[in-house]
mmCIF file of C-alpha atoms in Angstrom:
data_model
loop_
_atom_site.group_PDB
_atom_site.id
_atom_site.type_symbol
_atom_site.label_atom_id
_atom_site.label_comp_id
_atom_site.label_asym_id
_atom_site.label_seq_id
_atom_site.Cartn_x
_atom_site.Cartn_y
_atom_site.Cartn_z
ATOM 1 C CA MET A 1 -33.327 0.286 -33.969
ATOM 2 C CA SER A 2 -30.306 1.461 -33.274
ATOM 3 C CA VAL A 3 -26.366 0.524 -31.931
ATOM 4 C CA LYS A 4 -25.591 0.828 -28.350
ATOM 5 C CA LEU A 5 -21.763 1.858 -27.094
ATOM 6 C CA ILE A 6 -21.660 1.664 -23.056
ATOM 7 C CA LEU A 7 -18.342 2.841 -21.974
ATOM 8 C CA ARG A 8 -18.093 2.324 -17.833
ATOM 9 C CA ASP A 9 -21.304 3.538 -16.901
ATOM 10 C CA LYS A 10 -22.703 5.518 -19.698
ATOM 11 C CA GLU A 11 -24.516 4.777 -22.641
ATOM 12 C CA TYR A 12 -24.592 6.135 -26.029
ATOM 13 C CA GLU A 13 -26.507 5.286 -29.229
ATOM 14 C CA VAL A 14 -26.374 5.693 -32.988
ATOM 15 C CA LYS A 15 -27.951 4.795 -36.087
ATOM 16 C CA SER A 16 -26.965 0.934 -37.197
ATOM 17 C CA GLY A 17 -24.975 1.017 -40.672
ATOM 18 C CA MET A 18 -21.981 3.355 -39.542
ATOM 19 C CA THR A 19 -19.028 1.953 -39.262
ATOM 20 C CA LEU A 20 -17.005 1.697 -35.058
ATOM 21 C CA LEU A 21 -14.808 4.310 -36.345
ATOM 22 C CA ASP A 22 -17.744 6.635 -37.097
ATOM 23 C CA SER A 23 -19.723 5.451 -34.468
ATOM 24 C CA LEU A 24 -16.577 6.549 -32.079
ATOM 25 C CA LYS A 25 -16.321 9.659 -33.543
ATOM 26 C CA LYS A 26 -20.269 10.673 -33.245
ATOM 27 C CA ILE A 27 -20.247 10.144 -29.921
ATOM 28 C CA ASN A 28 -16.595 12.534 -29.127
ATOM 29 C CA ILE A 29 -14.956 9.444 -27.808
ATOM 30 C CA VAL A 30 -10.928 9.029 -28.855
ATOM 31 C CA PRO A 31 -10.921 5.510 -31.052
ATOM 32 C CA GLU A 32 -7.031 5.252 -29.872
ATOM 33 C CA SER A 33 -8.140 5.334 -26.331
ATOM 34 C CA VAL A 34 -10.787 1.986 -26.135
ATOM 35 C CA ILE A 35 -10.414 -1.010 -27.216
ATOM 36 C CA SER A 36 -14.504 -2.508 -28.786
ATOM 37 C CA THR A 37 -15.735 -5.461 -28.142
ATOM 38 C CA ARG A 38 -19.088 -6.894 -29.262
ATOM 39 C CA GLU A 39 -20.322 -10.251 -27.494
ATOM 40 C CA GLY A 40 -17.077 -10.788 -25.910
ATOM 41 C CA GLU A 41 -15.035 -10.664 -29.376
ATOM 42 C CA MET A 42 -12.807 -7.465 -30.038
ATOM 43 C CA ILE A 43 -14.147 -5.621 -32.948
ATOM 44 C CA LEU A 44 -12.001 -3.280 -34.876
ATOM 45 C CA ASP A 45 -12.669 0.332 -36.848
ATOM 46 C CA ASP A 46 -14.059 -0.868 -40.248
ATOM 47 C CA GLU A 47 -16.669 -3.141 -38.101
ATOM 48 C CA ILE A 48 -20.046 -2.242 -40.228
ATOM 49 C CA LEU A 49 -22.500 -2.154 -36.760
ATOM 50 C CA LYS A 50 -25.356 -3.430 -36.903
ATOM 51 C CA ASP A 51 -29.058 -3.020 -35.035
ATOM 52 C CA GLY A 52 -29.236 -4.095 -32.215
ATOM 53 C CA ASP A 53 -25.211 -4.648 -31.390
ATOM 54 C CA VAL A 54 -24.277 -3.897 -28.298
ATOM 55 C CA VAL A 55 -20.328 -2.560 -28.646
ATOM 56 C CA LYS A 56 -18.685 -2.315 -24.986
ATOM 57 C CA LEU A 57 -15.894 -0.021 -25.120
ATOM 58 C CA ILE A 58 -12.950 -0.914 -22.542
ATOM 59 C CA ALA A 59 -11.116 2.169 -21.773
ATOM 60 C CA VAL A 60 -7.439 2.234 -21.721
ATOM 61 C CA ILE A 61 -5.945 4.473 -20.016
ATOM 62 C CA SER A 62 -4.578 3.751 -16.660
ATOM 63 C CA GLY A 63 -2.188 6.457 -14.429
ATOM 64 C CA GLY A 64 -1.612 8.727 -11.499
ATOM 65 C CA SER A 65 -0.164 12.334 -11.040
ATOM 66 C CA ASP A 66 2.990 11.834 -10.008
ATOM 67 C CA GLU A 67 4.112 10.055 -13.364
ATOM 68 C CA SER A 68 5.958 13.111 -14.748
ATOM 69 C CA ARG A 69 8.763 12.197 -12.577
ATOM 70 C CA LYS A 70 8.415 8.558 -12.111
ATOM 71 C CA LEU A 71 11.630 6.194 -13.154
ATOM 72 C CA MET B 1 -9.749 -6.399 -41.932
ATOM 73 C CA LYS B 2 -7.969 -9.429 -41.983
ATOM 74 C CA CYS B 3 -5.120 -10.710 -39.899
ATOM 75 C CA LYS B 4 -1.902 -10.531 -42.125
ATOM 76 C CA LYS B 5 -0.056 -14.022 -41.157
ATOM 77 C CA CYS B 6 -3.750 -16.180 -41.448
ATOM 78 C CA GLY B 7 -6.127 -14.512 -43.637
ATOM 79 C CA ALA B 8 -8.463 -14.713 -40.689
ATOM 80 C CA LYS B 9 -11.046 -12.265 -39.901
ATOM 81 C CA ALA B 10 -8.285 -9.262 -37.193
ATOM 82 C CA SER B 11 -8.799 -8.900 -33.493
ATOM 83 C CA VAL B 12 -6.396 -6.318 -33.235
ATOM 84 C CA ASN B 13 -5.302 -3.618 -35.631
ATOM 85 C CA MET B 14 -2.185 -1.704 -35.228
ATOM 86 C CA ARG B 15 -1.869 1.233 -37.625
ATOM 87 C CA GLN B 16 1.579 2.464 -36.167
ATOM 88 C CA HIS B 17 3.011 -0.969 -37.506
ATOM 89 C CA LYS B 18 0.553 -1.041 -40.208
ATOM 90 C CA LEU B 19 -0.461 -5.009 -38.767
ATOM 91 C CA ALA B 20 -3.481 -6.802 -38.309
ATOM 92 C CA LEU B 21 -3.580 -9.892 -36.315
ATOM 93 C CA CYS B 22 -6.136 -12.413 -35.427
ATOM 94 C CA LYS B 23 -6.149 -13.703 -31.964
ATOM 95 C CA GLU B 24 -3.829 -16.412 -32.003
ATOM 96 C CA HIS B 25 -1.148 -14.698 -34.154
ATOM 97 C CA TYR B 26 -1.581 -11.950 -31.743
ATOM 98 C CA LEU B 27 -1.087 -13.304 -28.795
ATOM 99 C CA GLU B 28 1.443 -14.765 -30.401
ATOM 100 C CA TRP B 29 3.496 -11.518 -31.368
ATOM 101 C CA ILE B 30 3.093 -9.622 -28.133
ATOM 102 C CA PRO B 31 5.542 -12.341 -26.644
ATOM 103 C CA GLU B 32 7.999 -12.492 -29.423
ATOM 104 C CA GLN B 33 7.669 -8.798 -29.427
ATOM 105 C CA THR B 34 8.586 -8.596 -26.026
ATOM 106 C CA GLU B 35 11.141 -10.896 -25.895
ATOM 107 C CA ARG B 36 13.041 -8.794 -28.465
ATOM 108 C CA PHE B 37 13.315 -5.638 -26.787
ATOM 109 C CA ILE B 38 14.491 -7.687 -23.854
ATOM 110 C CA LYS B 39 17.522 -8.187 -26.261
ATOM 111 C CA LYS B 40 17.774 -5.276 -27.703
ATOM 112 C CA TYR B 41 18.120 -3.163 -24.437
ATOM 113 C CA GLU B 42 19.738 -5.783 -22.669
ATOM 114 C CA MET B 43 17.539 -6.023 -19.827
ATOM 115 C CA PHE B 44 17.847 -9.856 -18.319
ATOM 116 C CA THR B 45 18.514 -13.531 -19.370
ATOM 117 C CA HIS B 46 16.803 -16.457 -18.303
ATOM 118 C CA HIS B 47 20.019 -16.845 -15.677
ATOM 119 C CA ASP B 48 18.444 -13.442 -13.638
ATOM 120 C CA LYS B 49 15.831 -13.604 -11.328
ATOM 121 C CA ILE B 50 13.368 -11.210 -12.166
ATOM 122 C CA LEU B 51 10.909 -9.565 -9.001
ATOM 123 C CA VAL B 52 8.381 -8.049 -11.194
ATOM 124 C CA ALA B 53 5.974 -5.538 -9.840
ATOM 125 C CA VAL B 54 2.495 -6.037 -9.582
ATOM 126 C CA SER B 55 -0.559 -3.911 -9.344
ATOM 127 C CA GLY B 56 -3.466 -5.848 -10.349
ATOM 128 C CA GLY B 57 -3.801 -3.534 -13.540
ATOM 129 C CA LYS B 58 -3.797 -4.655 -17.375
ATOM 130 C CA ASP B 59 -0.002 -4.260 -17.774
ATOM 131 C CA SER B 60 1.637 -5.354 -14.489
ATOM 132 C CA LEU B 61 -0.275 -8.696 -15.056
ATOM 133 C CA GLY B 62 -0.241 -8.837 -18.242
ATOM 134 C CA LEU B 63 3.995 -8.444 -17.771
ATOM 135 C CA TRP B 64 4.316 -11.375 -16.097
ATOM 136 C CA ASP B 65 2.025 -13.574 -17.778
ATOM 137 C CA ILE B 66 4.224 -12.784 -20.751
ATOM 138 C CA LEU B 67 7.544 -13.500 -18.949
ATOM 139 C CA VAL B 68 6.418 -16.867 -17.719
ATOM 140 C CA ARG B 69 4.978 -17.692 -21.037
ATOM 141 C CA LEU B 70 8.559 -16.593 -22.278
ATOM 142 C CA GLY B 71 10.483 -18.667 -19.334
ATOM 143 C CA TYR B 72 11.552 -16.490 -17.088
ATOM 144 C CA GLN B 73 12.206 -16.617 -13.731
ATOM 145 C CA ALA B 74 9.586 -14.218 -12.603
ATOM 146 C CA ASP B 75 7.853 -13.538 -9.308
ATOM 147 C CA GLY B 76 5.962 -11.205 -8.350
ATOM 148 C CA LEU B 77 5.845 -8.197 -5.514
ATOM 149 C CA TYR B 78 2.419 -6.442 -4.668
ATOM 150 C CA LEU B 79 2.438 -3.434 -2.370
ATOM 151 C CA GLY B 80 -0.196 -3.088 -0.207
ATOM 152 C CA LEU B 81 -1.094 1.093 -0.587
ATOM 153 C CA GLY B 82 -4.156 0.774 1.971
ATOM 154 C CA ILE B 83 -6.561 2.998 -0.514
ATOM 155 C CA ASP B 84 -9.874 2.356 -0.091
ATOM 156 C CA GLU B 85 -12.487 5.762 -1.113
ATOM 157 C CA GLY B 86 -15.256 3.244 -0.755
ATOM 158 C CA ILE B 87 -14.839 0.751 -4.054
ATOM 159 C CA ASN B 88 -11.999 -1.125 -2.357
ATOM 160 C CA TYR B 89 -9.546 -0.312 -4.323
ATOM 161 C CA SER B 90 -6.410 -1.842 -3.156
ATOM 162 C CA HIS B 91 -7.807 -5.089 -1.711
ATOM 163 C CA GLU B 92 -9.902 -5.797 -4.772
ATOM 164 C CA SER B 93 -5.957 -4.934 -6.963
ATOM 165 C CA GLN B 94 -4.586 -7.302 -4.173
ATOM 166 C CA ARG B 95 -7.506 -9.659 -4.640
ATOM 167 C CA LEU B 96 -6.577 -10.264 -8.094
ATOM 168 C CA ALA B 97 -2.734 -10.066 -8.033
ATOM 169 C CA GLU B 98 -3.513 -12.871 -5.814
ATOM 170 C CA LYS B 99 -5.708 -14.861 -7.886
ATOM 171 C CA PHE B 100 -3.268 -14.800 -11.328
ATOM 172 C CA ALA B 101 -0.251 -15.358 -8.559
ATOM 173 C CA ASN B 102 -2.510 -18.838 -7.781
ATOM 174 C CA ASN B 103 -3.901 -19.855 -10.942
ATOM 175 C CA HIS B 104 -0.666 -20.181 -12.211
ATOM 176 C CA ASN B 105 1.632 -21.105 -9.340
ATOM 177 C CA LEU B 106 3.538 -18.299 -9.150
ATOM 178 C CA LYS B 107 5.237 -16.376 -6.285
ATOM 179 C CA LEU B 108 3.726 -13.319 -5.012
ATOM 180 C CA HIS B 109 5.599 -11.552 -2.511
ATOM 181 C CA VAL B 110 3.113 -8.804 -0.672
ATOM 182 C CA VAL B 111 3.942 -5.692 1.534
ATOM 183 C CA ASP B 112 1.675 -3.928 2.899
ATOM 184 C CA ILE B 113 3.105 -0.059 3.245
ATOM 185 C CA GLU B 114 0.620 0.205 6.426
ATOM 186 C CA GLN B 115 2.095 -2.094 8.003
ATOM 187 C CA GLU B 116 5.516 -1.558 7.434
ATOM 188 C CA TYR B 117 5.244 2.050 7.915
ATOM 189 C CA GLY B 118 2.063 2.592 10.723
ATOM 190 C CA GLN B 119 -0.066 4.733 8.081
ATOM 191 C CA PRO B 120 -1.543 3.485 4.739
ATOM 192 C CA ILE B 121 -1.255 5.499 1.538
ATOM 193 C CA PRO B 122 -3.486 8.472 2.074
ATOM 194 C CA VAL B 123 -2.772 9.319 5.518
ATOM 195 C CA LEU B 124 0.450 9.275 4.203
ATOM 196 C CA ALA B 125 0.541 11.900 2.267
ATOM 197 C CA ASP B 126 -2.421 14.189 4.202
ATOM 198 C CA LYS B 127 0.036 13.830 7.387
ATOM 199 C CA SER B 128 3.655 14.474 5.650
ATOM 200 C CA LEU B 129 1.531 17.290 3.699
ATOM 201 C CA ARG B 130 3.131 16.491 0.132
ATOM 202 C CA GLY B 131 1.280 16.082 -3.084
ATOM 203 C CA TYR B 132 -0.950 19.130 -2.477
ATOM 204 C CA GLY B 133 -3.294 17.216 -1.220
ATOM 205 C CA LYS B 134 -3.448 14.014 -3.421
ATOM 206 C CA PRO B 135 -1.436 11.239 -2.293
ATOM 207 C CA CYS B 136 -0.145 10.577 -6.329
ATOM 208 C CA ALA B 137 2.910 11.513 -5.247
ATOM 209 C CA VAL B 138 3.570 10.081 -2.118
ATOM 210 C CA CYS B 139 2.219 6.930 -3.447
ATOM 211 C CA GLY B 140 5.034 7.280 -6.217
ATOM 212 C CA LEU B 141 7.765 8.282 -4.036
ATOM 213 C CA ALA B 142 6.963 4.704 -1.872
ATOM 214 C CA LYS B 143 6.218 2.580 -4.448
ATOM 215 C CA ARG B 144 9.859 3.577 -5.568
ATOM 216 C CA HIS B 145 11.290 3.117 -2.757
ATOM 217 C CA GLU B 146 9.991 0.222 -1.322
ATOM 218 C CA MET B 147 9.554 -1.550 -4.816
ATOM 219 C CA ASN B 148 13.983 -0.979 -4.871
ATOM 220 C CA ARG B 149 14.271 -1.960 -1.553
ATOM 221 C CA ILE B 150 12.511 -5.481 -1.535
ATOM 222 C CA ALA B 151 14.125 -6.051 -5.010
ATOM 223 C CA ARG B 152 17.213 -5.645 -2.987
ATOM 224 C CA ASP B 153 17.049 -6.973 0.074
ATOM 225 C CA LEU B 154 15.424 -10.457 -1.526
ATOM 226 C CA GLY B 155 18.428 -10.607 -4.270
ATOM 227 C CA TYR B 156 16.811 -10.641 -7.077
ATOM 228 C CA ASP B 157 18.556 -9.501 -10.472
ATOM 229 C CA VAL B 158 16.116 -6.871 -11.555
ATOM 230 C CA LEU B 159 13.268 -5.119 -10.994
ATOM 231 C CA ALA B 160 10.211 -5.329 -14.099
ATOM 232 C CA THR B 161 7.866 -2.661 -14.226
ATOM 233 C CA GLY B 162 4.641 -3.103 -16.678
ATOM 234 C CA HIS B 163 4.858 0.611 -17.905
ATOM 235 C CA ASN B 164 4.156 0.829 -21.492
ATOM 236 C CA LEU B 165 4.461 3.303 -24.030
ATOM 237 C CA ASP B 166 1.576 5.348 -22.936
ATOM 238 C CA ASP B 167 3.571 6.172 -19.652
ATOM 239 C CA GLU B 168 6.597 6.552 -21.582
ATOM 240 C CA ALA B 169 5.177 9.126 -23.829
ATOM 241 C CA ALA B 170 3.249 10.968 -21.256
ATOM 242 C CA VAL B 171 6.524 10.966 -19.263
ATOM 243 C CA LEU B 172 8.294 12.413 -21.891
ATOM 244 C CA PHE B 173 5.398 14.924 -22.742
ATOM 245 C CA GLY B 174 6.090 15.928 -19.256
ATOM 246 C CA ASN B 175 9.131 16.133 -18.910
ATOM 247 C CA THR B 176 9.835 17.830 -22.109
ATOM 248 C CA LEU B 177 7.078 20.518 -21.784
ATOM 249 C CA SER B 178 9.191 21.699 -18.362
ATOM 250 C CA TRP B 179 12.581 20.596 -19.929
ATOM 251 C CA ALA B 180 13.322 18.796 -17.318
ATOM 252 C CA SER B 181 16.902 17.770 -17.901
ATOM 253 C CA ASP B 182 17.993 15.549 -15.165
ATOM 254 C CA PHE B 183 14.853 13.605 -15.204
ATOM 255 C CA LEU B 184 14.705 13.272 -18.961
ATOM 256 C CA LEU B 185 18.542 12.076 -18.270
ATOM 257 C CA ARG B 186 17.240 9.336 -16.315
ATOM 258 C CA GLN B 187 14.480 8.035 -19.190
ATOM 259 C CA GLY B 188 14.576 5.067 -20.596
ATOM 260 C CA PRO B 189 13.875 1.334 -21.112
ATOM 261 C CA VAL B 190 16.478 0.295 -18.419
ATOM 262 C CA LEU B 191 18.304 1.826 -15.606
ATOM 263 C CA PRO B 192 21.474 0.322 -14.752
ATOM 264 C CA ALA B 193 21.686 -1.038 -11.244
ATOM 265 C CA ALA B 194 23.517 1.534 -8.678
ATOM 266 C CA ASP B 195 24.945 1.774 -5.355
ATOM 267 C CA GLY B 196 22.016 0.915 -3.390
ATOM 268 C CA LEU B 197 19.453 0.933 -6.264
ATOM 269 C CA ALA B 198 18.410 -1.982 -7.922
ATOM 270 C CA ARG B 199 18.578 -2.732 -12.427
ATOM 271 C CA LYS B 200 15.468 -1.732 -13.131
ATOM 272 C CA VAL B 201 13.215 -2.316 -16.637
ATOM 273 C CA LYS B 202 10.714 -1.550 -18.422
ATOM 274 C CA PRO B 203 9.866 -4.720 -20.894
ATOM 275 C CA LEU B 204 6.878 -3.133 -22.257
ATOM 276 C CA CYS B 205 7.863 -0.169 -23.355
ATOM 277 C CA ARG B 206 7.312 -0.570 -27.249
ATOM 278 C CA PHE B 207 3.705 -1.879 -26.542
ATOM 279 C CA TYR B 208 0.769 0.753 -26.551
ATOM 280 C CA GLU B 209 -1.067 0.600 -23.677
ATOM 281 C CA ARG B 210 -4.063 -0.287 -26.026
ATOM 282 C CA GLU B 211 -2.070 -3.572 -27.090
ATOM 283 C CA MET B 212 -2.155 -4.271 -23.428
ATOM 284 C CA THR B 213 -4.984 -3.968 -22.961
ATOM 285 C CA ALA B 214 -6.386 -6.008 -26.133
ATOM 286 C CA TYR B 215 -3.630 -9.261 -24.684
ATOM 287 C CA CYS B 216 -4.972 -9.278 -21.295
ATOM 288 C CA LEU B 217 -8.872 -9.486 -23.084
ATOM 289 C CA ALA B 218 -7.065 -12.126 -25.595
ATOM 290 C CA ARG B 219 -5.818 -14.115 -22.548
ATOM 291 C CA GLY B 220 -8.505 -13.955 -20.270
ATOM 292 C CA ILE B 221 -6.213 -12.465 -17.466
ATOM 293 C CA GLU B 222 -8.633 -10.690 -15.046
ATOM 294 C CA TYR B 223 -7.460 -7.232 -14.164
ATOM 295 C CA ILE B 224 -8.468 -4.074 -12.031
ATOM 296 C CA TYR B 225 -10.590 -2.270 -14.329
ATOM 297 C CA GLU B 226 -11.505 0.684 -11.958
ATOM 298 C CA GLU B 227 -8.939 3.393 -12.122
ATOM 299 C CA CYS B 228 -7.376 4.132 -8.860
ATOM 300 C CA PRO B 229 -9.840 6.815 -7.071
ATOM 301 C CA PHE B 230 -7.192 9.540 -6.839
ATOM 302 C CA ALA B 231 -5.873 9.482 -10.155
ATOM 303 C CA GLU B 232 -8.908 10.825 -11.907
ATOM 304 C CA GLY B 233 -8.109 14.209 -13.839
ATOM 305 C CA SER B 234 -4.345 13.843 -12.922
ATOM 306 C CA GLN B 235 -1.703 15.117 -15.300
ATOM 307 C CA SER B 236 -0.686 11.980 -16.811
ATOM 308 C CA ILE B 237 -3.885 11.255 -17.808
ATOM 309 C CA TYR B 238 -4.536 14.494 -19.867
ATOM 310 C CA TYR B 239 -0.916 14.118 -21.603
ATOM 311 C CA LYS B 240 -2.062 10.255 -22.500
ATOM 312 C CA GLU B 241 -5.034 11.720 -23.883
ATOM 313 C CA LEU B 242 -4.058 14.592 -25.477
ATOM 314 C CA LEU B 243 -1.374 12.193 -27.680
ATOM 315 C CA ASN B 244 -4.433 9.782 -28.309
ATOM 316 C CA LYS B 245 -5.993 12.351 -30.276
ATOM 317 C CA LEU B 246 -2.123 13.106 -31.616
ATOM 318 C CA GLU B 247 -2.239 9.463 -32.285
ATOM 319 C CA THR B 248 -5.767 9.218 -34.317
ATOM 320 C CA ASP B 249 -5.248 11.816 -36.567
ATOM 321 C CA ARG B 250 -1.405 10.893 -36.687
ATOM 322 C CA PRO B 251 -0.894 6.720 -36.513
ATOM 323 C CA GLY B 252 2.804 5.975 -35.303
ATOM 324 C CA ALA B 253 2.814 9.459 -33.381
ATOM 325 C CA LYS B 254 3.794 7.967 -30.007
ATOM 326 C CA LEU B 255 6.113 5.512 -30.777
ATOM 327 C CA THR B 256 8.110 8.122 -33.393
ATOM 328 C CA PHE B 257 8.076 10.694 -30.050
ATOM 329 C CA TYR B 258 9.599 7.961 -27.778
ATOM 330 C CA LEU B 259 11.900 6.072 -29.532
ATOM 331 C CA ARG B 260 12.963 8.912 -31.575
ATOM 332 C CA PHE B 261 14.033 10.288 -28.127
ATOM 333 C CA LEU B 262 15.572 7.284 -27.359
ATOM 334 C CA GLU B 263 17.593 7.472 -30.130
ATOM 335 C CA ALA B 264 18.578 11.692 -29.663
ATOM 336 C CA ARG B 265 19.523 10.318 -26.151
ATOM 337 C CA LYS B 266 21.737 7.679 -27.083
ATOM 338 C CA SER B 267 23.657 9.451 -29.641
ATOM 339 C CA GLY B 268 24.213 12.490 -27.068
ATOM 340 C CA GLU B 269 22.430 14.613 -29.824
ATOM 341 C CA LEU B 270 20.311 16.177 -27.053
ATOM 342 C CA PHE B 271 22.627 16.351 -23.824
ATOM 343 C CA ILE B 272 25.935 16.964 -23.975
ATOM 344 C CA GLU B 273 26.754 15.610 -20.507
ATOM 345 C CA ASN B 274 26.250 11.907 -19.978
ATOM 346 C CA ASN B 275 24.941 10.071 -16.949
ATOM 347 C CA VAL B 276 24.819 13.631 -14.301
ATOM 348 C CA GLU B 277 22.355 11.478 -12.498
ATOM 349 C CA GLN B 278 25.079 9.357 -10.595
ATOM 350 C CA ALA B 279 27.038 12.526 -9.913
ATOM 351 C CA HIS B 280 25.734 13.954 -6.464
ATOM 352 C CA LEU B 281 24.229 11.297 -5.066
ATOM 353 C CA HIS B 282 25.165 9.628 -1.632
ATOM 354 C CA PRO B 283 23.321 7.301 0.908
ATOM 355 C CA CYS B 284 19.938 8.197 2.823
ATOM 356 C CA SER B 285 21.603 8.763 6.361
ATOM 357 C CA THR B 286 18.676 6.273 7.512
ATOM 358 C CA CYS B 287 17.739 3.927 5.260
ATOM 359 C CA GLY B 288 21.047 3.951 2.542
ATOM 360 C CA GLN B 289 19.074 3.800 -0.381
ATOM 361 C CA PRO B 290 21.079 6.645 -2.910
ATOM 362 C CA THR B 291 19.468 10.626 -2.900
ATOM 363 C CA SER B 292 20.559 13.423 -3.902
ATOM 364 C CA ALA B 293 18.997 14.756 -0.834
ATOM 365 C CA PRO B 294 21.637 16.286 1.878
ATOM 366 C CA ASP B 295 20.816 13.854 4.921
ATOM 367 C CA MET B 296 17.378 11.695 4.514
ATOM 368 C CA CYS B 297 16.281 10.921 1.199
ATOM 369 C CA SER B 298 12.875 12.127 0.327
ATOM 370 C CA PHE B 299 11.220 8.926 1.663
ATOM 371 C CA CYS B 300 12.488 8.755 4.944
ATOM 372 C CA ARG B 301 12.006 12.358 5.555
ATOM 373 C CA MET B 302 8.417 11.706 4.850
ATOM 374 C CA ILE B 303 8.182 9.111 7.098
ATOM 375 C CA GLU B 304 10.246 10.989 9.652
ATOM 376 C CA LYS B 305 7.663 14.307 9.412
ATOM 377 C CA VAL B 306 4.137 11.414 9.656
ATOM 378 C CA ASN B 307 5.615 9.845 12.614
ATOM 379 C CA ALA B 308 6.186 13.389 14.258
ATOM 380 C CA VAL B 309 2.970 14.193 13.694
ATOM 381 C CA THR B 310 1.318 11.613 14.784
ATOM 382 C CA GLU B 311 3.302 11.499 18.165
ATOM 383 C CA SER B 312 2.470 15.379 18.703
#
């Protein structure tokens, strides 16, 4: 059994028993760049992920390429 | 992790503030802080008519929601950019902006760039040969021009945009890398009104992008999640990713970077001259908005070029 993390159309699997923070680091996702939800509720970095958990990662970054000049 | 206010399980942790909150207290905290920033930077009062630039994204819809919750007179402005790219991007973002307005019984002005200027943004970019093959420069130019025009035409006291701290830090980072002093001088939470220029404010400028995402999720605000198809690989996103790596290792780095810049700019530590941005502005010969170009502003030159290409 494992934990599934989903970001957009990508799925990752990690071992259960790790914290969310360690899981994100394991799959090379910068924790600051996502909000993590489980069953629709936001969860935090210290959450221990259990067997069968499905964590949906919501990307928070948006922007365009003209931004260095925007006022 | 527990909520600092009530001890319940926390939903949001803001490491830069050493503050974790449950959903309920987070939904109280965000408007309280927004009100604090509005007052601190003297952005507007409850007597002012505010036009919120709404894109259908999390920041602008979140901002509109917060201002309405705080009791401000805030109408929305949606600019139809005509971006499709196979995912109906503009159509979907307009639908979400209209849905939010309808659900909250708010006034939303919708202005379509193609109807106004004959071409959608990607075609304007293509025909004007601006932006090195990407329409983002033309999009930014058109949005600034149109937001200013409409805010003034419709008699709003202030134009509010949903720029968050990550937006501001990325802009600051980019402009610092190139020491773009003219742009650095103009960056801040408030751009005062000037001849031909509407007052512009950024009430979310001290919230992390992550916090605005959390706000929309907690409030159940439906926003366009898909990134603009043209934004992929953009410089600003690259800067944001770099800054987020820094933030992960050093909580508060982004906030400090931005706030110290504002302090230094205000105190004059960084720059000798102030207000140089107004020194060489004059009205565009076509639309009348202020420009530093010798005759027509960049936007009108672009439109003229597109029209010439289209006619030939």
